[in-house]
Amino acid sequence: MAEHGHGHHGHGGQMTPEQQRQMIEQELRLAKNLGQIKHKIVVMSGKGGVGKSTVAANIAETLQKLGYKTGILDADIHGPNVPKMLGIELYGESFNEYQFNVFKEVTEEGLENQNFEDDEEKLAFIESKKEEYKHAMFPVEAPSGLKVMSMAFLLDSIDRPIIWRGPQKTGAIKQLISDAHWGSLDYLIIDNPPGTGDEPLTVLQTIPDADAVIMVTTPNIVSQEDVLKCVKMVEMMNIKKIGLIENMAYYVCPHCGEKLNIFGEGNGKKFAEEMEITYLGDLPIEENVSDAPNKEGSISTINPDDVVSKRFIEIVEDIQNEFIKE
């Protein structure tokens, strides 16, 4: 089962033989886990508060709804909000219990499919499963079947802050990616922390074969300037497939139907063209979207007929047409 500690390098950057062995084992787990995932999409933003996690969660739920086996990795260490947005609340002890129950199911299924001659063989099989899954963290399944992994699950409670320095954060992110036992997936959506610091860089370095990086911005000029920095960082890492979604682009008055540009006139298409990246469209501000987590889910699952839910289907289809090669 999962071991959540993080090793540290020795003095002067020298690793002990044991640390080297652990690093090699982690790299092997990473390659094995990511090798079972057909497509990986990273969702990023230049700053917080632009609705990045909402966009990531709804893209994941939309893919799941369209019949693709999908997972979402919430890589935001300081604000792991994706589980809450999907109606999942598991912390600390309850998450550990979930892990035990999934391990038990996997082991019992294996026992049923084997013909053991005696109890000794059966015990040896159970021990082999313990060894196989000793580092594994089983993602939590949302009601839709979407698989979810987040730092939030490892906290004792949602209000507990994580006060870590850079190496601890990057170590935790790498562990989340290498040890999450996704199994076979069509899509993995990665909700990256905002900005261009250690954490988003770690994700991009750990998943170098991402099919696309989707930037989320608002019409606000400050948000766009920060996204420009993110785009330049991604391009410096030789990732060419970059898309842009302009969130909170407008608000439609429920009384008169007038379209209001609360954050200024949206010019996402022009902005994307200037950066020479793909424009994937805009999303409105809507009360149903912000209220969805209070009803324990995302807008895509709670109200599939909502205008925003339909926009996410169009966005997902555009992502597939632009970036995904089957």
Steps between C-alpha positions, in 0.01 A plus 500: 500500500601862463794643684459878517841606633742697287872425495761777498836512329813472708739789568643676198238352267651149532249215517560190703474162320163449669371837372627417151317167513177671611530755221549231236203304636286814488601565138401143411159540669457831320574344160268206571208714618526764227552229238142378557353845424433579134464878521613760754372858508643764736278794603686814609448867586728794560328593825244366746133590498434460127303175531778263392395214730135542398602472135724196567229320701235560234727392214570176691132436581402577139752247365373241748139575397595455132612145578875542550672347803629816665698608806580839646811580701470802727864611518428822690673453836371815674147507360392143418136579418417246230353230732260754655393612152419140413306427819775291664596558863757250624778607733772324696352199677199460269732507197722234662189289556406545134851383403468186714158416354620538140809288574274238658274495192795466264650217707171313539437525127843352439435219747175409321679474167773268629492129588706457816592156623537605865491795741875548467465586131210731580705685763793529260265658243373754757858588597590549133208742463613693809845535345355599159283775649717614790556843342164523327239765565167401350316799347153564638209439263247779459133399448552530123788249508760775456822414690631776727832545679580806711719627780173575682456128573823490699399783735332447835241765413429747220594803714853376576756715314808347336806704594780345298810619319570428134669156518221360719234625259670369188565168676132470593386580145735242351376243752136574413580439133721193544298321769139562392382164368286617207488177309405532135366846405406675179563845652675648801428868570761671720387810689830685534572757774484858365807691386847404375663377823642169622169311516367556144852451365526164683176379341613594148840336553344185646247470215710605198271324250186703583268518198407861573525781753177697542533856635209658688470878515237769554453817290689691772830637361694391812383140456600509133847638575556217750380240249748638246782412744358148537483454123863609463605254774318212330651590163847506657436137598437414134127444547330639191138390546352782708136605518323796663159515671366840601295445816251748654487670159150642542182488707151467358243689710225251597241777494562685173736264315761771449860376463722685749883502490563525875878458468528707184452421133622149431767468233619146565509405132721798412718435806548133398586603143763745627659220706464259205310244707162333443187681617251252651222746574350689792282417800245727668464587867203300623355452846433131431871440446620664822217339698563147364753394773239589765282237336791252508610487140603690189257676266575238230356221716234688700342676202614357164244717318647825635653732240843469669481118499434512126793742454729251675397229253594735215832586670584132554423425135723791394783371723469156341491639146794737555735300721412133534627244254346157549 
